[in-house]
Coordinates of C-alpha atoms and ligand atoms in Angstrom, one line a residue:
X1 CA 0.0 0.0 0.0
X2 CA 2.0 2.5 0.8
X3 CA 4.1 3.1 -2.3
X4 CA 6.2 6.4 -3.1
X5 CA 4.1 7.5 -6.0
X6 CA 7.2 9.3 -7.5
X7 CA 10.0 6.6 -7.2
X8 CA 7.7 3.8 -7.0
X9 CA 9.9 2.2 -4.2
X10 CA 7.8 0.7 -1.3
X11 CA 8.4 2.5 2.1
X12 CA 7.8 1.1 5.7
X13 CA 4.4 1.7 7.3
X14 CA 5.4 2.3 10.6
X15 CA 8.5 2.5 12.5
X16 CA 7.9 -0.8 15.0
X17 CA 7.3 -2.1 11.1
X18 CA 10.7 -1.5 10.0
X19 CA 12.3 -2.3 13.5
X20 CA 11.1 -5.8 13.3
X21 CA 11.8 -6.6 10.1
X22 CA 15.0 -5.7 10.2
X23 CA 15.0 -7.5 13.9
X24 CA 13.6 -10.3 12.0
X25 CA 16.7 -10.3 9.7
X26 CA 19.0 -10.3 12.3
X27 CA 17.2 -13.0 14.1
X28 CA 17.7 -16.1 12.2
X29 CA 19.5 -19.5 13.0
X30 CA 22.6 -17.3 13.4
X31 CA 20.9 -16.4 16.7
X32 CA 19.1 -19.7 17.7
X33 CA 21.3 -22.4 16.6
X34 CA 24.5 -20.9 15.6
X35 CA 25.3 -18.3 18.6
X36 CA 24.8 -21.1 21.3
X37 CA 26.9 -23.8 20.1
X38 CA 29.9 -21.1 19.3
X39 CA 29.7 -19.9 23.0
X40 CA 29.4 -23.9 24.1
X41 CA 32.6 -24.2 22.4
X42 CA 34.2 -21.3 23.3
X43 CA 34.7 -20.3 26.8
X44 CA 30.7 -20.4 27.5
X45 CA 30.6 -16.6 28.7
X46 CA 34.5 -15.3 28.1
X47 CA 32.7 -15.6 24.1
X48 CA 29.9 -13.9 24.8
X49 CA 31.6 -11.0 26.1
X50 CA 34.0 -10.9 23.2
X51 CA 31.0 -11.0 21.0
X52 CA 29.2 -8.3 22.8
X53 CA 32.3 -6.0 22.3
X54 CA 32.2 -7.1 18.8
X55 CA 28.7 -6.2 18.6
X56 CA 29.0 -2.7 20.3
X57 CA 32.3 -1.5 18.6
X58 CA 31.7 -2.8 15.3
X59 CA 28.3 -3.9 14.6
X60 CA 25.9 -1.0 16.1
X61 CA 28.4 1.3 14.1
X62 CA 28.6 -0.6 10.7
X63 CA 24.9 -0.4 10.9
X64 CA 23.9 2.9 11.2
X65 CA 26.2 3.2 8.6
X66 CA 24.9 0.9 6.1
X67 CA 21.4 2.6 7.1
X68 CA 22.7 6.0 6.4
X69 CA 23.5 4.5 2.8
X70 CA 20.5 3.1 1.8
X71 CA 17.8 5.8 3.5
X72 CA 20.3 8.5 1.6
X73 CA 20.6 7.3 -1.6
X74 CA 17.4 5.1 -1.8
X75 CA 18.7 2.4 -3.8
X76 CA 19.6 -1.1 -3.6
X77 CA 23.6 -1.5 -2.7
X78 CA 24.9 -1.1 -6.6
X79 CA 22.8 1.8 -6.8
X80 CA 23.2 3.4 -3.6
X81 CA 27.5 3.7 -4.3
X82 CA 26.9 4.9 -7.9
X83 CA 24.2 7.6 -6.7
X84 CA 26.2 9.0 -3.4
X85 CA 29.9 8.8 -5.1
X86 CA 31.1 9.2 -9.1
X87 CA 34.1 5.9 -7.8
X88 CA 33.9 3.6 -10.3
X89 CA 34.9 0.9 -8.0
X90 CA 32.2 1.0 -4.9
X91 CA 29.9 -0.2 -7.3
X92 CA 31.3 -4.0 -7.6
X93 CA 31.2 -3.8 -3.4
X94 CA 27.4 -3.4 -3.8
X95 CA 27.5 -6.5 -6.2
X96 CA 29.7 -8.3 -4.5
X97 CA 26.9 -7.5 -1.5
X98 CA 23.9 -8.8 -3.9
X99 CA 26.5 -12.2 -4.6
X100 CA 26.9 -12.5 -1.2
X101 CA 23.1 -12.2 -0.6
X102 CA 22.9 -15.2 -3.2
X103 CA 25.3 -17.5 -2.1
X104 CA 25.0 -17.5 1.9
X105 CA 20.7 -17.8 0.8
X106 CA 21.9 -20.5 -1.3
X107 CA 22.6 -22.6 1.6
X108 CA 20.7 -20.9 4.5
X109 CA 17.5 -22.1 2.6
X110 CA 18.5 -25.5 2.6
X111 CA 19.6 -25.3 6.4
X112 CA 15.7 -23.9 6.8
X113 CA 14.3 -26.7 5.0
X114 CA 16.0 -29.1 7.8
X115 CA 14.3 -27.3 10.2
X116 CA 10.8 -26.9 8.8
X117 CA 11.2 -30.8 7.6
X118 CA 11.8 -31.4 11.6
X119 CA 8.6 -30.4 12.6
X120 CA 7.5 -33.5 10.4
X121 CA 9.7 -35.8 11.9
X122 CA 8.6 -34.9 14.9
X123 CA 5.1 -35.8 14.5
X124 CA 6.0 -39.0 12.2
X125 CA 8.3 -39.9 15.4
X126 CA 5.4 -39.4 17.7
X127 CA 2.8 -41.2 15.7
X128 CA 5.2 -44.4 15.6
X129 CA 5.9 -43.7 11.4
X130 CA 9.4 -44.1 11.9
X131 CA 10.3 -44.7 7.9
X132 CA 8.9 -41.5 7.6
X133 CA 10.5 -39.6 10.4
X134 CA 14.1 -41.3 9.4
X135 CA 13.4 -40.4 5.7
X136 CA 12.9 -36.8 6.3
X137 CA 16.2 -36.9 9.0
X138 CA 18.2 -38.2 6.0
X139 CA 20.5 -35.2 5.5
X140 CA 22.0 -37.2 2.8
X141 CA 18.8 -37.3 0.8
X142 CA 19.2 -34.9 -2.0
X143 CA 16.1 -35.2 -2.9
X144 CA 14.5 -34.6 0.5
X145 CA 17.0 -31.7 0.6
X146 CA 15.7 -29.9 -2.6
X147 CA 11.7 -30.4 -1.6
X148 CA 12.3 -28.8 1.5
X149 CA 14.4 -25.7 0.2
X150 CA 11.7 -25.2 -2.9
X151 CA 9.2 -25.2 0.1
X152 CA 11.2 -22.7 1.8
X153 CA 12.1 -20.9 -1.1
X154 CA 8.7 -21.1 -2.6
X155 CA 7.3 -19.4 1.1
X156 CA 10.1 -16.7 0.7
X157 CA 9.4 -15.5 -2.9
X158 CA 5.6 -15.2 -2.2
X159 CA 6.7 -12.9 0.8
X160 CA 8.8 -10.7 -1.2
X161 CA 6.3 -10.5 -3.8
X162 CA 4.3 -8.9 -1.8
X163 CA 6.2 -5.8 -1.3
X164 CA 8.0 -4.3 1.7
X165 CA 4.6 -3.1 3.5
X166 CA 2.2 -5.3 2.4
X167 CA 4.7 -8.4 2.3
X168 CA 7.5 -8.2 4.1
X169 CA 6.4 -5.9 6.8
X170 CA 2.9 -7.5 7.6
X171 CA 5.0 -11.0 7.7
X172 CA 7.4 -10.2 9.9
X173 CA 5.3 -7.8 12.3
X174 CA 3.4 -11.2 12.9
X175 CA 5.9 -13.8 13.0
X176 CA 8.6 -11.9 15.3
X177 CA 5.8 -11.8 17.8
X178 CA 5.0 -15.7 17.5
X179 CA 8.4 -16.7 17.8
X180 CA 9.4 -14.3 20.9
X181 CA 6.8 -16.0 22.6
X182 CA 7.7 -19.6 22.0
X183 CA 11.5 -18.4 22.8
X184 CA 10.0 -17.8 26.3
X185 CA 7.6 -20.1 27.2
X186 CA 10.1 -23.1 26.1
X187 CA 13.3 -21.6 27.9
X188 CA 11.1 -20.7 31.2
X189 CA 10.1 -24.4 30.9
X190 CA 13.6 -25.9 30.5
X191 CA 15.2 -23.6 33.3
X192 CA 12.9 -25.2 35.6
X193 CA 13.7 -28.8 34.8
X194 CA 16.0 -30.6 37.4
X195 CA 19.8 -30.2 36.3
X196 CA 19.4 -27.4 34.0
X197 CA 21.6 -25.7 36.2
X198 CA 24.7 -27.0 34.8
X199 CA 24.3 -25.6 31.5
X200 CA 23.9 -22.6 33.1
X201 CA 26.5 -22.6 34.7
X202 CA 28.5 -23.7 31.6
X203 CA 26.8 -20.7 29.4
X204 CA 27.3 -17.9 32.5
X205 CA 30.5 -18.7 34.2
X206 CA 34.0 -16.9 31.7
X207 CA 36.6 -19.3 31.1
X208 CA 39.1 -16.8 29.5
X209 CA 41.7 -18.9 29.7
X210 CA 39.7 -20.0 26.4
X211 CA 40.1 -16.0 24.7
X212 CA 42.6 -17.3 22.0
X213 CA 42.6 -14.8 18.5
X214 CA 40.3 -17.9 17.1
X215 CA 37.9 -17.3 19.3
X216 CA 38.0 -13.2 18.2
X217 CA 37.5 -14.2 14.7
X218 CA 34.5 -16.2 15.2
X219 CA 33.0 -13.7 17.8
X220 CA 33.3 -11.0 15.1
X221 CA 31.9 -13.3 12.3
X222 CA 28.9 -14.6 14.2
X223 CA 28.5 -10.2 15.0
X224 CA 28.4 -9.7 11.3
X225 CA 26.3 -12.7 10.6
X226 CA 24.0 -12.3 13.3
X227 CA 23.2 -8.6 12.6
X228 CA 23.1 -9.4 8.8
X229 CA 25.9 -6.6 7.9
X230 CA 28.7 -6.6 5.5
X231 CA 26.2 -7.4 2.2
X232 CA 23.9 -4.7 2.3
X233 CA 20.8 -6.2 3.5
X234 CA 20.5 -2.9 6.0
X235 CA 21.1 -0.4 2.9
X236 CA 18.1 -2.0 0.9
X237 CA 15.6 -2.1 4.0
X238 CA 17.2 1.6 5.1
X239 CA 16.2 2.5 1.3
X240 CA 12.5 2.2 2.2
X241 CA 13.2 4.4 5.6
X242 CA 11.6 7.3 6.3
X243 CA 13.3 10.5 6.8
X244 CA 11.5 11.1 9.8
X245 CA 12.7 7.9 11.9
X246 CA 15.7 8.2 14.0
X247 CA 18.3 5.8 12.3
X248 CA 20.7 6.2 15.5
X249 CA 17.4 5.0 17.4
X250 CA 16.5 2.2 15.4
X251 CA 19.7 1.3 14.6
X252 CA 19.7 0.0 18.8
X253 CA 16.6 -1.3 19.1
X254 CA 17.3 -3.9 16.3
X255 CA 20.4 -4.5 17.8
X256 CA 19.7 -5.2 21.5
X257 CA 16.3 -7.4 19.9
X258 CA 19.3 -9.5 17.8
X259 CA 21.6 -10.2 21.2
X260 CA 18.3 -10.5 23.5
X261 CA 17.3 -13.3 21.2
X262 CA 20.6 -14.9 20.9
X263 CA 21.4 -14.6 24.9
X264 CA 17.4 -16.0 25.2
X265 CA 18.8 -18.7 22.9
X266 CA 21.2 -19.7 25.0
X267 CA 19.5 -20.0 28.0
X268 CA 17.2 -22.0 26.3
X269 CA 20.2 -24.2 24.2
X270 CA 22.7 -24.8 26.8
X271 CA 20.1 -26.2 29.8
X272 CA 19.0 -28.2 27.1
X273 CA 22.1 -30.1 25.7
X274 CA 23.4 -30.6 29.8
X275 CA 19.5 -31.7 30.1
X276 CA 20.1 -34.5 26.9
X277 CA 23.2 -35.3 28.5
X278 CA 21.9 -36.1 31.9
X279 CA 19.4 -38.5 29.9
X280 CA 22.1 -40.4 28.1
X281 CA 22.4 -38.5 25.2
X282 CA 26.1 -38.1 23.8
X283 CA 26.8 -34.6 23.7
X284 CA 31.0 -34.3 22.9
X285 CA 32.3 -36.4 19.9
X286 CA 35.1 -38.7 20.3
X287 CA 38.2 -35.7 20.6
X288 CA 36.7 -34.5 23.6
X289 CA 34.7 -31.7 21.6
X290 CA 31.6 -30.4 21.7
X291 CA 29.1 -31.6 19.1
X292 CA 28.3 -28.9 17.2
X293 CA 26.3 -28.1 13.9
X294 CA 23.7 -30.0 12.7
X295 CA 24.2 -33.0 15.4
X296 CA 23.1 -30.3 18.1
X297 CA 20.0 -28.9 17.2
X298 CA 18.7 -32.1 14.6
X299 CA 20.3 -35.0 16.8
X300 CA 20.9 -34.4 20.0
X301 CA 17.6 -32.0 20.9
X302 CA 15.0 -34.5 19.0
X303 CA 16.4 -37.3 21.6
X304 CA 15.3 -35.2 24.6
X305 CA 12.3 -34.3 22.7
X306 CA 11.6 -38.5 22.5
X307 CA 12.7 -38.9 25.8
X308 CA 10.1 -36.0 27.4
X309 CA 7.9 -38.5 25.2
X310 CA 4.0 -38.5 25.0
X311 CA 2.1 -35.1 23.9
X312 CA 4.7 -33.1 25.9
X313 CA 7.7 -34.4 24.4
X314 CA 5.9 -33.6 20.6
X315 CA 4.3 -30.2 21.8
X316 CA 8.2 -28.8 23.0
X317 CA 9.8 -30.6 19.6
X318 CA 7.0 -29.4 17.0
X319 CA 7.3 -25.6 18.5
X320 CA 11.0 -25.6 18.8
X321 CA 11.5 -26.7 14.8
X322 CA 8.6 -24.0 14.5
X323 CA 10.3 -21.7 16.1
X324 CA 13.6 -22.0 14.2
X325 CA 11.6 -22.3 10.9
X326 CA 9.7 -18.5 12.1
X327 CA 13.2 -17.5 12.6
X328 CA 14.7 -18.5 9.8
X329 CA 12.0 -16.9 7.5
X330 CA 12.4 -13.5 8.4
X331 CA 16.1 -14.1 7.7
X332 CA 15.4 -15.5 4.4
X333 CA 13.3 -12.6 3.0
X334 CA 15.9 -10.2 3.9
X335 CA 18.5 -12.3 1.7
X336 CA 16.1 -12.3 -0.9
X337 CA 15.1 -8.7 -0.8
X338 CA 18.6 -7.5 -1.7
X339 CA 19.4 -9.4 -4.8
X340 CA 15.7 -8.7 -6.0
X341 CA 15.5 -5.2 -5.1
X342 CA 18.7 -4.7 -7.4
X343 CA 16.8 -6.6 -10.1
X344 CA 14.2 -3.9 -9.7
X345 CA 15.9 -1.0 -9.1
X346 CA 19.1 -1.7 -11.7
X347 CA 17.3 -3.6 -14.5
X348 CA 13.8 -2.1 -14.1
X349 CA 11.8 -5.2 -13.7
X350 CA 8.7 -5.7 -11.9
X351 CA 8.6 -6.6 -8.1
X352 CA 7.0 -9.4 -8.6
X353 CA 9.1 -11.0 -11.9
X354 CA 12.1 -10.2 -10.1
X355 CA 11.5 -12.0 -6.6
X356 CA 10.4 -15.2 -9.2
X357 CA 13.4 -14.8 -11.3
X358 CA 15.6 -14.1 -8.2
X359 CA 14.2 -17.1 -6.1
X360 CA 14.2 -19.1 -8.6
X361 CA 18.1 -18.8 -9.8
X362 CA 18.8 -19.4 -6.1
X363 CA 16.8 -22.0 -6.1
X364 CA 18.8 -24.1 -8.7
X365 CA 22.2 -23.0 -7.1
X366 CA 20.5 -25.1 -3.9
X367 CA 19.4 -27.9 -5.7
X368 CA 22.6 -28.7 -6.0
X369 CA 23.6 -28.2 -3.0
X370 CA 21.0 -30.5 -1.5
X371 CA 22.8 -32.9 -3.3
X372 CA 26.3 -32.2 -2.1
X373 CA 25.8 -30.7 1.3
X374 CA 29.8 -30.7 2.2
X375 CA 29.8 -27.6 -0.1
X376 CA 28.0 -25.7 2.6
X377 CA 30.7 -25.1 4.7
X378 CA 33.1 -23.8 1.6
X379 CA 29.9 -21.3 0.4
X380 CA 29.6 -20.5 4.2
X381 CA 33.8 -19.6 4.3
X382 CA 34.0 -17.5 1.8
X383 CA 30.6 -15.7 1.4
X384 CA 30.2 -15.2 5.0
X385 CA 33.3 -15.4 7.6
X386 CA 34.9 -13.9 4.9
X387 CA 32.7 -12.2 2.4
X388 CA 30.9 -10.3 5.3
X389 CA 33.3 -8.6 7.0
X390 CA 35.1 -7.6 3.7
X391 CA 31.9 -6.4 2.6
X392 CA 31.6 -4.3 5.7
X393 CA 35.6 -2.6 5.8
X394 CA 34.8 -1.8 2.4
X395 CA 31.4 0.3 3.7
X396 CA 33.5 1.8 6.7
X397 CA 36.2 2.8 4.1
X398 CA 33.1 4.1 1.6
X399 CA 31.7 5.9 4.1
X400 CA 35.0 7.0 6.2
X401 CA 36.8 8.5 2.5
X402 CA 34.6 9.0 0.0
X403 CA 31.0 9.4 0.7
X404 CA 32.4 11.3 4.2
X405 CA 31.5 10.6 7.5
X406 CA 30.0 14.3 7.3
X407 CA 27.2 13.5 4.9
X408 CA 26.3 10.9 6.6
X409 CA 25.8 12.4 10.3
X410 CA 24.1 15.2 7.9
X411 CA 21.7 12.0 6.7
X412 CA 20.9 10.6 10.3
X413 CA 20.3 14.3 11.1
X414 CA 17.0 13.8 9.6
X415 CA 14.7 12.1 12.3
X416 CA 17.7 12.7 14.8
X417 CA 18.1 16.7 15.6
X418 CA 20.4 16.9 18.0
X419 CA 22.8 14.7 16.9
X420 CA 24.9 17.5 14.5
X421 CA 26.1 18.3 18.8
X422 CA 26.4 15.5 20.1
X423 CA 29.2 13.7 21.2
X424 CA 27.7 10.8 19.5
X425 CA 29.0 11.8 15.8
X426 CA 32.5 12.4 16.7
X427 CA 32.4 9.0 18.0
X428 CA 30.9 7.1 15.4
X429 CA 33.1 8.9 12.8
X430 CA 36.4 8.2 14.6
X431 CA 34.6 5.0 14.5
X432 CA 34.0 4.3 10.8
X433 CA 37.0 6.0 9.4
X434 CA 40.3 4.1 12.0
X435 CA 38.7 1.7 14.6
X436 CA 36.6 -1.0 12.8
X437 CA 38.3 -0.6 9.4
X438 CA 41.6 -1.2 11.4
X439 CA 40.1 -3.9 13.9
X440 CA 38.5 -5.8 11.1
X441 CA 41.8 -5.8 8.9
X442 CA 43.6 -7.0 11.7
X443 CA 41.1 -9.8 11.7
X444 CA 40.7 -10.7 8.3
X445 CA 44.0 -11.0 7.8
X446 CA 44.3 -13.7 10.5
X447 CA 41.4 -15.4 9.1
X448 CA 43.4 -15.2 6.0
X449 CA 47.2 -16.0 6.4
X450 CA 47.0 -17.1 10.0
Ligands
LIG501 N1 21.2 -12.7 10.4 C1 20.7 -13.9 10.0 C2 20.9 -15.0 11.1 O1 21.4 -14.7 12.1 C3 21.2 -14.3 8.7 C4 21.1 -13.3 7.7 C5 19.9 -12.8 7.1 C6 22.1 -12.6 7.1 N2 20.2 -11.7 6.3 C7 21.6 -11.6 6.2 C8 23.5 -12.6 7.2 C9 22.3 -10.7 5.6 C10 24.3 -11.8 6.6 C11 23.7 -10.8 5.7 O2 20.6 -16.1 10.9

């Protein structure tokens, strides 16, 4: 509905509209699957600190900045270099952005299929159909691999179709909701199960004898992932902004919503696997390790699910693969938004042709992925704990020496008045221009040669 008549480029209906979608992009299996196993294997809290620092120096500020971008320029990534600079070269970072957006949704579909294909085999497990439930758990099924992603992908195209207020806001006002709520009812119920307190103890008690530079680099990759930064994703939803929000403002609120949900994850997570283990369940592989990955969340949490057993045991299983499948959504349509809003934007197609012709070129990238699922991890390497945090020094040093820190406070100045006095904009210049560019370097280059 509510359409710019003179761009034709959809805006946000409200401002708790925008702040959970882009909340919703942020929240994905990044937050619920991902961010608890990494602390379990790091240093339970010594990680989440690290992360948190991550978070505050580098993600809040690469943010705003990639918000500044998009609500300035109102473009997709490609377009929003080309319109706010005439450097030939920021252009590629904005495709490199919509390739990124590609690739990681490439594989994140196929990781969403798993989890909406769970809530199956949790009622085929219930129901005694165990061919079913071990057909659908067969991660070395192509075949079950690519129905579940064309589901998924098929779910995320007719989102995007609809447009960003009557599509992807509506959607995501209504599913962020749903899945708070079963985020708090389950981990209220598990933190009052007998020995849930070891977990606990696990996830909220530093070991920093564990802070090593490898556990730096994956705190500041799960902060890029996790906020969805580095690609663009938050200058395409800042492009349909309006000037009178407060992008400083908003900019928080979707942050603290990302790391609520991941430290809620957590305590839900960690309980849980020390819960399975006090059951019988194996939960470190045979080096002493922590299972991680896939085992976790689609081996190790459906045996406590069949252990709770009866109507119980399927209620808590069937919500939580509902719950990761809500979350994983609203990370999916952002992925999908970027890439297709560039369609739009740079080739003047229609919305709707260009979410089909979008998802659908994905979707044969994942096909053949669900058919040789050990390239996950390579896509995930370079598009992601690479590709992110490249994509994101190359904003800081966009924004930092060429577009100007300057016009960008001048762009957050709209919706923020005060801020042209504030101590905040010296800040987050010094920010953008020498301490994440410099910090993220540093790290890159360890990833890279170290
Ligand atoms: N942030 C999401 C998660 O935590 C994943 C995601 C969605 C993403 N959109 C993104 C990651 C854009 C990087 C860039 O699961």
């Amino acid at each position: 509905m509510a359409t710019n008549p003179s761009t034709s480029r959809g805006t946000w209906n409200t401002k708790l509209g925008f702040i959970l979608a882009a909340a919703g992009s942020a929240v994905g299996l990044g937050n619920i699957w991902r961010f608890p196993t990494e602390t379990a294997s790091n240093g339970g809290a010594a990680f989440l600190i690290v992360y948190l620092v991550c978070v505050l120096l580098i993600g809040l500020p690469v943010m705003i900045a990639e918000l500044s971008i998009g609500r300035s320029s109102k473009k997709n990534p490609v377009g929003a270099f080309r319109a706010l600079s005439n450097n030939k070269f920021f252009p590629l970072v904005g495709i490199w952005g919509v390739l990124c957006g590609v690739m990681i949704l490439s594989f994140y579909t196929i990781i969403a299929g798993w989890t909406f294909s769970h809530v199956f085999v949790e009622i085929f497990t219930y129901t005694g159909m165990d061919g079913a439930a071990s057909l659908l758990s067969d991660f070395g099924n192509g075949y079950v691999n690519a129905i579940f992603a064309l589901l998924f992908m098929g779910l995320t195209i007719t989102i995007i179709r609809g447009g960003v207020s009557d599509g992807i806001e509506k959607a995501t006002k209504f599913m962020m909701p749903l899945l708070i709520l079963i985020l708090l009812i389950m981990t209220v119920f598990v933190l009052f199960q007998p020995g849930a307190s070891e977990g606990l103890r696990v996830y909220l008690m530093p070991d920093f004898s564990m802070v090593t530079t490898d556990l730096v680099l994956a705190a500041l990759g799960q902060a890029f992932f996790s906020l969805s930064l580095g690609m663009g994703a938050l200058i395409t939803y800042g492009s349909y902004l309006s000037k009178k929000e407060n992008i400083v403002e908003a900019a928080s609120y979707v942050t603290l919503a990302d790391v609520g949900i991941a430290f809620l994850a957590g305590l839900l997570i960690m309980p849980t696997i020390f819960l399975a283990q006090a059951q019988g369940v194996q939960i470190y592989d045979a080096d002493g390790s922590f299972l991680a990955g896939p085992a976790l969340i689609f081996q190790i949490l459906p045996q406590l699910f069949a252990q709770i057993g009866g109507i119980l045991g399927l209620i808590i299983g069937v919500s939580f693969f509902f719950l990761l499948s809500l979350a994983a959504l609203t990370s999916t349509i952002s992925l999908l938004e970027v890439p297709t809003s560039y369609v739009i934007d740079e080739h003047g197609v229609s919305r709707k042709k260009a979410a089909l012709y979008v998802g659908l070129f994905v979707l044969t990238i994942s096909m053949v992925i669900s058919f040789n699922t050990g390239l996950i991890d390579n896509i995930d390497y370079i598009f992601s704990v690479i590709g992110l945090p490249l994509g994101g020094l190359l904003i800081c040093i966009f924004i930092g020496y060429f577009w100007k820190t300057q016009s960008a406070v001048d762009e957050m100045k709209n919706g923020f008045k005060d801020i042209r006095d504030s101590w905040f904009t010296a800040l987050w210049s010094i920010f953008i221009k020498f301490i994440c560019p410099i910090i993220i370097i540093i790290i890159l280059a360890q990833t890279i040669f170290g």
